[in-house]
């Protein structure tokens, strides 16, 4: 059994994994705390992780009726992320593993997202992975576990970051992704022709800063926007940014001759993404894999799942496990 922690950013998460039918995944969101600042306050996030992590661990164990003695491996996200936040999960995991003589396994947060779509599915290689979160918009050709080739990435903002910034410009709430997703349902996605970054270029890279600036200029020029205007801008922005994700993902699959696309990260929770990617993948003969909603945004179950895939690397070398906010993935 694997006990896993993720405190890379603002959510505290603890998971237990026995197999894909027997697991727990507890996520304590801090959105309410950071909402009033319009972004994450790292020191505050870390303090909340400290308050929560112990009882969330008990909750995760209790939920599937196991105790610490049943744990074989303790896994923890070691990076990338916010240093104060990472330190809490890493220190707690190390302390727990050491005190209970359990093996420990450090996990890269991005690798957690990458394999989340395969949680209850058969893992086959190669596949194209699109990781879309608050910090990443990356396309990887995945040839095996630990064999990742970067084929495209954002040159500026990550797509989730663009959602968050556009929501701030429109003053509609935090975090921006879920709010834009919700408001877009009543908006007209075809009213504004919002440019897609690097659309006409051959590259598989992305750019979202122009999209965000376009919205900013629109709002500056029209200070008295009605509710309908705002919903239409939200829906048009969402369509533009999600459509370019699909275009580049399909191009990547074609260029590298793979027919499986696995999409993950917070933005893969987006309802327009899930619906449009599914329709377009069927038409294009691509097998699309999406994580369950609970495994799209940050959670420890995805960390436990990677630990399960890499369990032969677990050791008793606690000193080798250290938080690294800029941990490399490729
Ligand atoms: O993977 P994640 O939880 O954390 C990072 O590792 O970054 O992703 C968070 C990002 C945020 O930018 C958030 O606005 C976005 O995912 N997000 C969404 C949705 N839910 C979360 N973006 C669009 N639509 C959503 N429904
Ligand atoms: Zn994440």
Tab-separated table of C-alpha atoms and ligand atoms in Angstrom:
chain	number	residue	atom	x	y	z
A	1	UNK	CA	0.000	0.000	0.000
A	2	UNK	CA	1.183	3.490	-0.841
A	3	UNK	CA	0.583	6.583	1.296
A	4	UNK	CA	1.150	9.750	-0.752
A	5	UNK	CA	1.354	13.491	-0.139
A	6	UNK	CA	1.057	16.511	-2.402
A	7	UNK	CA	1.560	19.986	-0.966
A	8	UNK	CA	3.140	21.533	-4.044
A	9	UNK	CA	0.926	24.586	-4.154
A	10	UNK	CA	-2.177	25.671	-2.223
A	11	UNK	CA	-4.104	22.420	-1.780
A	12	UNK	CA	-3.178	19.905	0.914
A	13	UNK	CA	-3.723	16.369	-0.337
A	14	UNK	CA	-3.157	12.899	1.117
A	15	UNK	CA	-4.009	9.632	-0.635
A	16	UNK	CA	-3.850	5.902	0.035
A	17	UNK	CA	-3.505	3.524	-2.888
A	18	UNK	CA	-3.916	-0.236	-2.797
A	19	UNK	CA	-5.207	-0.642	-6.356
A	20	UNK	CA	-7.444	1.351	-8.704
A	21	UNK	CA	-10.539	-0.006	-6.929
A	22	UNK	CA	-9.303	0.520	-3.401
A	23	UNK	CA	-8.013	3.983	-2.605
A	24	UNK	CA	-8.714	7.265	-0.864
A	25	UNK	CA	-7.909	10.772	-2.079
A	26	UNK	CA	-8.426	13.625	0.383
A	27	UNK	CA	-7.978	17.177	-0.919
A	28	UNK	CA	-8.339	20.201	1.317
A	29	UNK	CA	-8.739	23.304	-0.841
A	30	UNK	CA	-7.390	26.676	0.292
A	31	UNK	CA	-9.257	28.668	-2.379
A	32	UNK	CA	-11.336	30.532	0.212
A	33	UNK	CA	-8.169	31.799	1.927
A	34	UNK	CA	-6.313	32.991	-1.197
A	35	UNK	CA	-9.396	34.322	-2.962
A	36	UNK	CA	-9.231	37.718	-1.290
A	37	UNK	CA	-5.665	38.252	-2.546
A	38	UNK	CA	-6.454	37.128	-6.116
A	39	UNK	CA	-3.513	34.683	-5.985
A	40	UNK	CA	-1.630	32.271	-3.742
A	41	UNK	CA	0.230	33.604	-0.702
A	42	UNK	CA	3.036	31.017	-0.268
A	43	UNK	CA	3.686	31.487	3.473
A	44	UNK	CA	-0.014	31.300	4.264
A	45	UNK	CA	-0.392	28.183	2.114
A	46	UNK	CA	2.465	26.516	3.999
A	47	UNK	CA	0.978	27.389	7.392
A	48	UNK	CA	-2.352	25.847	6.357
A	49	UNK	CA	-0.571	22.696	5.119
A	50	UNK	CA	1.009	22.351	8.572
A	51	UNK	CA	-2.373	22.718	10.287
A	52	UNK	CA	-4.076	20.182	8.017
A	53	UNK	CA	-1.639	17.481	7.030
A	54	UNK	CA	-1.790	15.364	10.163
A	55	UNK	CA	-5.548	14.978	10.394
A	56	UNK	CA	-5.904	14.610	6.615
A	57	UNK	CA	-3.484	11.666	6.819
A	58	UNK	CA	-5.671	10.036	9.440
A	59	UNK	CA	-8.729	10.716	7.271
A	60	UNK	CA	-7.088	9.135	4.201
A	61	UNK	CA	-6.128	5.999	6.162
A	62	UNK	CA	-9.492	5.724	7.944
A	63	UNK	CA	-11.419	6.101	4.717
A	64	UNK	CA	-10.247	2.709	3.435
A	65	UNK	CA	-9.940	1.183	6.897
A	66	UNK	CA	-6.147	0.862	7.096
A	67	UNK	CA	-3.479	2.022	9.520
A	68	UNK	CA	0.151	3.120	9.280
A	69	UNK	CA	1.303	-0.453	9.823
A	70	UNK	CA	-0.298	-1.398	6.483
A	71	UNK	CA	1.763	1.173	4.541
A	72	UNK	CA	4.606	-0.199	2.383
A	73	UNK	CA	5.803	2.982	0.707
A	74	UNK	CA	5.495	6.666	1.588
A	75	UNK	CA	5.506	8.852	-1.549
A	76	UNK	CA	5.709	12.606	-1.689
A	77	UNK	CA	5.819	15.372	-4.273
A	78	UNK	CA	9.282	16.944	-4.088
A	79	UNK	CA	8.794	19.554	-6.847
A	80	UNK	CA	8.187	21.603	-8.846
A	81	UNK	CA	6.086	23.973	-6.750
A	82	UNK	CA	6.261	26.611	-4.035
A	83	UNK	CA	9.178	25.974	-1.668
A	84	UNK	CA	7.365	26.734	1.640
A	85	UNK	CA	4.500	24.462	0.586
A	86	UNK	CA	6.696	21.633	-0.700
A	87	UNK	CA	8.758	21.648	2.514
A	88	UNK	CA	5.694	20.768	4.602
A	89	UNK	CA	4.744	17.648	2.640
A	90	UNK	CA	8.334	16.510	2.185
A	91	UNK	CA	9.258	16.962	5.870
A	92	UNK	CA	6.072	15.274	7.050
A	93	UNK	CA	6.533	12.333	4.665
A	94	UNK	CA	10.177	11.889	5.666
A	95	UNK	CA	9.380	12.046	9.378
A	96	UNK	CA	6.543	9.577	9.058
A	97	UNK	CA	8.552	7.157	6.911
A	98	UNK	CA	11.594	7.331	9.221
A	99	UNK	CA	9.605	6.886	12.443
A	100	UNK	CA	7.684	3.926	11.036
A	101	UNK	CA	10.580	2.331	9.085
A	102	UNK	CA	8.863	2.673	5.733
A	103	UNK	CA	10.463	3.085	2.319
A	104	UNK	CA	10.205	6.511	0.746
A	105	UNK	CA	9.796	7.579	-2.878
A	106	UNK	CA	10.166	11.171	-4.151
A	107	UNK	CA	7.812	12.031	-7.036
A	108	UNK	CA	7.788	14.824	-9.602
A	109	UNK	CA	4.438	16.641	-9.531
A	110	UNK	CA	4.330	16.910	-13.346
A	111	UNK	CA	4.819	13.165	-13.677
A	112	UNK	CA	1.797	12.811	-11.394
A	113	UNK	CA	-0.356	14.835	-13.779
A	114	UNK	CA	1.065	13.015	-16.801
A	115	UNK	CA	-0.058	9.532	-15.744
A	116	UNK	CA	-3.360	10.546	-14.063
A	117	UNK	CA	-5.434	9.731	-17.206
A	118	UNK	CA	-4.240	6.094	-16.973
A	119	UNK	CA	-5.299	5.569	-13.360
A	120	UNK	CA	-8.023	3.028	-14.151
A	121	UNK	CA	-6.913	2.206	-17.692
A	122	UNK	CA	-4.302	0.038	-19.365
A	123	UNK	CA	-1.003	1.866	-19.758
A	124	UNK	CA	0.406	1.610	-23.291
A	125	UNK	CA	3.298	3.398	-25.031
A	126	UNK	CA	3.919	5.566	-26.933
A	127	UNK	CA	1.381	8.320	-26.336
A	128	UNK	CA	1.226	12.093	-26.659
A	129	UNK	CA	0.679	13.923	-23.356
A	130	UNK	CA	-0.756	17.405	-23.096
A	131	UNK	CA	-0.249	18.849	-19.612
A	132	UNK	CA	-2.318	21.962	-18.990
A	133	UNK	CA	-2.190	23.534	-15.548
A	134	UNK	CA	-1.510	26.814	-13.762
A	135	UNK	CA	2.215	26.395	-14.428
A	136	UNK	CA	2.391	24.184	-17.529
A	137	UNK	CA	1.269	23.959	-21.119
A	138	UNK	CA	3.510	21.207	-22.404
A	139	UNK	CA	3.331	18.500	-25.043
A	140	UNK	CA	5.429	15.394	-24.390
A	141	UNK	CA	5.974	12.333	-26.496
A	142	UNK	CA	5.930	9.597	-23.850
A	143	UNK	CA	7.872	6.481	-24.867
A	144	UNK	CA	7.928	4.782	-21.470
A	145	UNK	CA	8.115	5.525	-17.743
A	146	UNK	CA	10.872	8.130	-17.397
A	147	UNK	CA	11.234	8.461	-21.184
A	148	UNK	CA	9.697	11.824	-22.048
A	149	UNK	CA	10.514	13.969	-25.062
A	150	UNK	CA	9.341	17.583	-24.956
A	151	UNK	CA	7.813	18.451	-28.330
A	152	UNK	CA	6.001	21.717	-27.537
A	153	UNK	CA	5.565	24.210	-24.725
A	154	UNK	CA	4.242	27.653	-23.931
A	155	UNK	CA	6.647	30.466	-24.670
A	156	UNK	CA	5.022	32.729	-22.062
A	157	UNK	CA	1.942	32.179	-19.844
A	158	UNK	CA	0.575	28.723	-19.079
A	159	UNK	CA	-3.020	28.273	-20.220
A	160	UNK	CA	-4.327	27.970	-16.621
A	161	UNK	CA	-2.436	31.143	-15.754
A	162	UNK	CA	-4.149	32.872	-18.711
A	163	UNK	CA	-7.557	31.727	-17.387
A	164	UNK	CA	-6.667	33.126	-13.963
A	165	UNK	CA	-5.400	36.440	-15.377
A	166	UNK	CA	-8.375	36.928	-17.700
A	167	UNK	CA	-10.746	36.285	-14.781
A	168	UNK	CA	-8.878	38.935	-12.799
A	169	UNK	CA	-9.158	41.409	-15.712
A	170	UNK	CA	-12.904	40.683	-15.932
A	171	UNK	CA	-13.129	40.824	-12.119
A	172	UNK	CA	-15.208	37.661	-11.931
A	173	UNK	CA	-13.463	35.674	-9.207
A	174	UNK	CA	-10.667	33.289	-8.255
A	175	UNK	CA	-9.420	30.781	-9.337
A	176	UNK	CA	-10.238	31.902	-12.870
A	177	UNK	CA	-10.509	28.534	-14.626
A	178	UNK	CA	-13.629	27.200	-12.880
A	179	UNK	CA	-15.320	30.645	-12.962
A	180	UNK	CA	-14.734	31.141	-16.697
A	181	UNK	CA	-15.881	27.559	-17.303
A	182	UNK	CA	-19.154	28.267	-15.462
A	183	UNK	CA	-19.889	31.721	-16.927
A	184	UNK	CA	-19.022	30.579	-20.462
A	185	UNK	CA	-22.030	28.272	-20.393
A	186	UNK	CA	-24.286	31.342	-20.731
A	187	UNK	CA	-21.945	33.295	-23.048
A	188	UNK	CA	-21.645	33.420	-26.835
A	189	UNK	CA	-18.243	31.917	-27.786
A	190	UNK	CA	-18.435	33.314	-31.333
A	191	UNK	CA	-19.036	36.970	-30.500
A	192	UNK	CA	-15.369	37.979	-30.159
A	193	UNK	CA	-12.702	36.689	-32.470
A	194	UNK	CA	-9.930	36.347	-29.884
A	195	UNK	CA	-6.576	35.538	-31.569
A	196	UNK	CA	-4.937	32.172	-30.965
A	197	UNK	CA	-1.219	32.431	-30.203
A	198	UNK	CA	1.158	30.926	-32.817
A	199	UNK	CA	-1.853	29.583	-34.693
A	200	UNK	CA	-0.493	29.866	-38.202
A	201	UNK	CA	3.067	28.890	-37.285
A	202	UNK	CA	4.492	25.410	-37.910
A	203	UNK	CA	5.750	25.121	-34.334
A	204	UNK	CA	4.126	22.949	-31.652
A	205	UNK	CA	4.794	25.701	-29.087
A	206	UNK	CA	2.035	27.817	-27.553
A	207	UNK	CA	1.640	31.468	-26.594
A	208	UNK	CA	-1.131	32.901	-24.435
A	209	UNK	CA	0.126	36.365	-23.568
A	210	UNK	CA	-1.394	37.921	-26.726
A	211	UNK	CA	-4.753	36.354	-25.946
A	212	UNK	CA	-4.674	37.811	-22.451
A	213	UNK	CA	-3.575	41.261	-23.728
A	214	UNK	CA	-6.387	41.223	-26.290
A	215	UNK	CA	-8.919	40.798	-23.453
A	216	UNK	CA	-7.200	43.501	-21.411
A	217	UNK	CA	-7.399	46.007	-24.295
A	218	UNK	CA	-11.034	45.095	-24.924
A	219	UNK	CA	-11.924	45.779	-21.286
A	220	UNK	CA	-9.911	49.017	-21.202
A	221	UNK	CA	-11.678	50.298	-24.315
A	222	UNK	CA	-15.136	49.428	-22.965
A	223	UNK	CA	-15.167	50.167	-19.228
A	224	UNK	CA	-18.941	49.726	-18.836
A	225	UNK	CA	-19.328	46.123	-19.856
A	226	UNK	CA	-22.687	44.477	-19.222
A	227	UNK	CA	-23.005	41.011	-17.696
A	228	UNK	CA	-23.758	39.618	-21.144
A	229	UNK	CA	-20.598	41.238	-22.553
A	230	UNK	CA	-18.530	39.644	-19.793
A	231	UNK	CA	-20.047	36.194	-20.338
A	232	UNK	CA	-19.416	36.539	-24.088
A	233	UNK	CA	-15.786	37.572	-23.561
A	234	UNK	CA	-15.272	34.650	-21.141
A	235	UNK	CA	-16.799	32.168	-23.599
A	236	UNK	CA	-14.839	33.579	-26.558
A	237	UNK	CA	-11.563	33.465	-24.618
A	238	UNK	CA	-12.256	29.907	-23.467
A	239	UNK	CA	-13.036	28.746	-27.013
A	240	UNK	CA	-9.944	30.378	-28.473
A	241	UNK	CA	-7.524	29.001	-25.886
A	242	UNK	CA	-8.965	25.482	-25.794
A	243	UNK	CA	-9.219	25.257	-29.597
A	244	UNK	CA	-5.516	26.046	-30.006
A	245	UNK	CA	-4.696	23.315	-27.457
A	246	UNK	CA	-6.552	20.824	-29.629
A	247	UNK	CA	-5.010	22.051	-32.890
A	248	UNK	CA	-1.454	21.691	-31.590
A	249	UNK	CA	-2.160	18.359	-29.869
A	250	UNK	CA	-3.539	16.879	-33.098
A	251	UNK	CA	-0.585	18.255	-35.050
A	252	UNK	CA	1.786	16.672	-32.500
A	253	UNK	CA	0.035	13.285	-32.802
A	254	UNK	CA	0.283	13.455	-36.589
A	255	UNK	CA	3.914	14.585	-36.654
A	256	UNK	CA	5.026	11.870	-34.252
A	257	UNK	CA	2.680	9.249	-35.631
A	258	UNK	CA	0.875	8.380	-32.383
A	259	UNK	CA	-2.845	7.865	-32.004
A	260	UNK	CA	-3.235	8.150	-28.219
A	261	UNK	CA	-3.559	11.551	-26.565
A	262	UNK	CA	-3.613	11.847	-22.753
A	263	UNK	CA	-4.646	15.252	-21.400
A	264	UNK	CA	-4.072	16.210	-17.767
A	265	UNK	CA	-3.641	19.060	-15.266
A	266	UNK	CA	-6.128	21.527	-13.804
A	267	UNK	CA	-7.349	22.862	-17.150
A	268	UNK	CA	-8.363	19.336	-18.227
A	269	UNK	CA	-11.293	19.815	-15.808
A	270	UNK	CA	-12.686	22.396	-18.252
A	271	UNK	CA	-16.059	21.272	-19.575
A	272	UNK	CA	-15.613	22.789	-23.042
A	273	UNK	CA	-12.197	21.085	-23.318
A	274	UNK	CA	-13.606	17.704	-22.291
A	275	UNK	CA	-16.534	17.923	-24.695
A	276	UNK	CA	-14.769	19.417	-27.721
A	277	UNK	CA	-11.647	17.213	-27.396
A	278	UNK	CA	-13.863	14.134	-27.231
A	279	UNK	CA	-15.857	15.091	-30.351
A	280	UNK	CA	-12.791	16.115	-32.329
A	281	UNK	CA	-10.764	13.058	-31.301
A	282	UNK	CA	-13.482	10.721	-32.531
A	283	UNK	CA	-13.513	12.514	-35.894
A	284	UNK	CA	-9.712	12.379	-36.123
A	285	UNK	CA	-9.270	8.736	-35.090
A	286	UNK	CA	-7.363	9.668	-31.928
A	287	UNK	CA	-7.885	7.720	-28.714
A	288	UNK	CA	-8.416	10.384	-26.064
A	289	UNK	CA	-7.714	9.781	-22.376
A	290	UNK	CA	-8.838	12.251	-19.724
A	291	UNK	CA	-8.432	11.932	-15.959
A	292	UNK	CA	-11.508	11.674	-13.769
A	293	UNK	CA	-12.548	15.157	-12.548
A	294	UNK	CA	-11.047	14.519	-9.086
A	295	UNK	CA	-7.675	13.729	-10.690
A	296	UNK	CA	-7.464	16.808	-12.929
A	297	UNK	CA	-6.495	19.432	-10.350
A	298	UNK	CA	-3.761	18.849	-7.772
A	299	UNK	CA	-4.255	15.701	-5.714
A	300	UNK	CA	-2.124	13.072	-3.975
A	301	UNK	CA	-3.746	10.080	-5.700
A	302	UNK	CA	-1.912	10.897	-8.925
A	303	UNK	CA	1.319	10.942	-6.894
A	304	UNK	CA	0.448	7.568	-5.346
A	305	UNK	CA	-0.250	6.166	-8.808
A	306	UNK	CA	3.169	7.197	-10.177
A	307	UNK	CA	4.748	5.769	-7.012
A	308	UNK	CA	2.984	2.495	-7.793
A	309	UNK	CA	4.411	2.559	-11.357
A	310	UNK	CA	7.920	3.278	-10.003
A	311	UNK	CA	7.811	1.338	-6.739
A	312	UNK	CA	11.103	-0.490	-7.359
A	313	UNK	CA	12.856	2.860	-6.801
A	314	UNK	CA	11.611	3.264	-3.198
A	315	UNK	CA	14.468	3.222	-0.643
A	316	UNK	CA	15.285	3.863	3.018
A	317	UNK	CA	17.560	6.755	2.009
A	318	UNK	CA	15.563	9.550	3.627
A	319	UNK	CA	18.371	12.099	3.182
A	320	UNK	CA	18.138	11.791	-0.591
A	321	UNK	CA	14.576	13.132	-0.530
A	322	UNK	CA	14.544	16.917	-0.716
A	323	UNK	CA	12.134	19.619	-1.838
A	324	UNK	CA	13.149	21.286	-5.088
A	325	UNK	CA	10.830	24.072	-6.310
A	326	UNK	CA	12.447	24.065	-9.759
A	327	UNK	CA	12.699	20.300	-10.174
A	328	UNK	CA	13.265	19.438	-13.830
A	329	UNK	CA	11.105	16.965	-15.631
A	330	UNK	CA	12.649	16.613	-19.055
B	1	LIG	O1	-3.047	21.287	-11.884
B	1	LIG	P1	-3.488	22.420	-11.048
B	1	LIG	O2	-4.493	22.156	-9.961
B	1	LIG	O3	-2.278	23.140	-10.358
B	1	LIG	C1	-1.055	23.345	-10.980
B	1	LIG	O4	-0.205	22.425	-10.927
B	1	LIG	O5	-0.926	24.442	-11.582
B	1	LIG	O6	-4.052	23.530	-12.046
B	1	LIG	C2	-4.583	24.730	-11.593
B	1	LIG	C3	-5.031	25.530	-12.810
B	1	LIG	C4	-5.511	26.943	-12.441
B	1	LIG	O7	-4.903	27.866	-13.319
B	1	LIG	C5	-7.006	26.864	-12.635
B	1	LIG	O8	-7.587	28.100	-13.014
B	1	LIG	C6	-7.120	25.843	-13.752
B	1	LIG	O9	-6.132	24.887	-13.452
B	1	LIG	N1	-8.445	25.196	-13.775
B	1	LIG	C7	-9.296	25.317	-14.828
B	1	LIG	C8	-10.488	24.641	-14.447
B	1	LIG	N2	-10.297	24.122	-13.178
B	1	LIG	C9	-9.042	24.485	-12.799
B	1	LIG	N3	-9.162	25.937	-16.014
B	1	LIG	C10	-10.220	25.898	-16.851
B	1	LIG	N4	-11.386	25.284	-16.556
B	1	LIG	C11	-11.566	24.643	-15.372
B	1	LIG	N5	-12.720	24.044	-15.090
B	2	LIG	ZN1	-0.529	20.573	-10.632
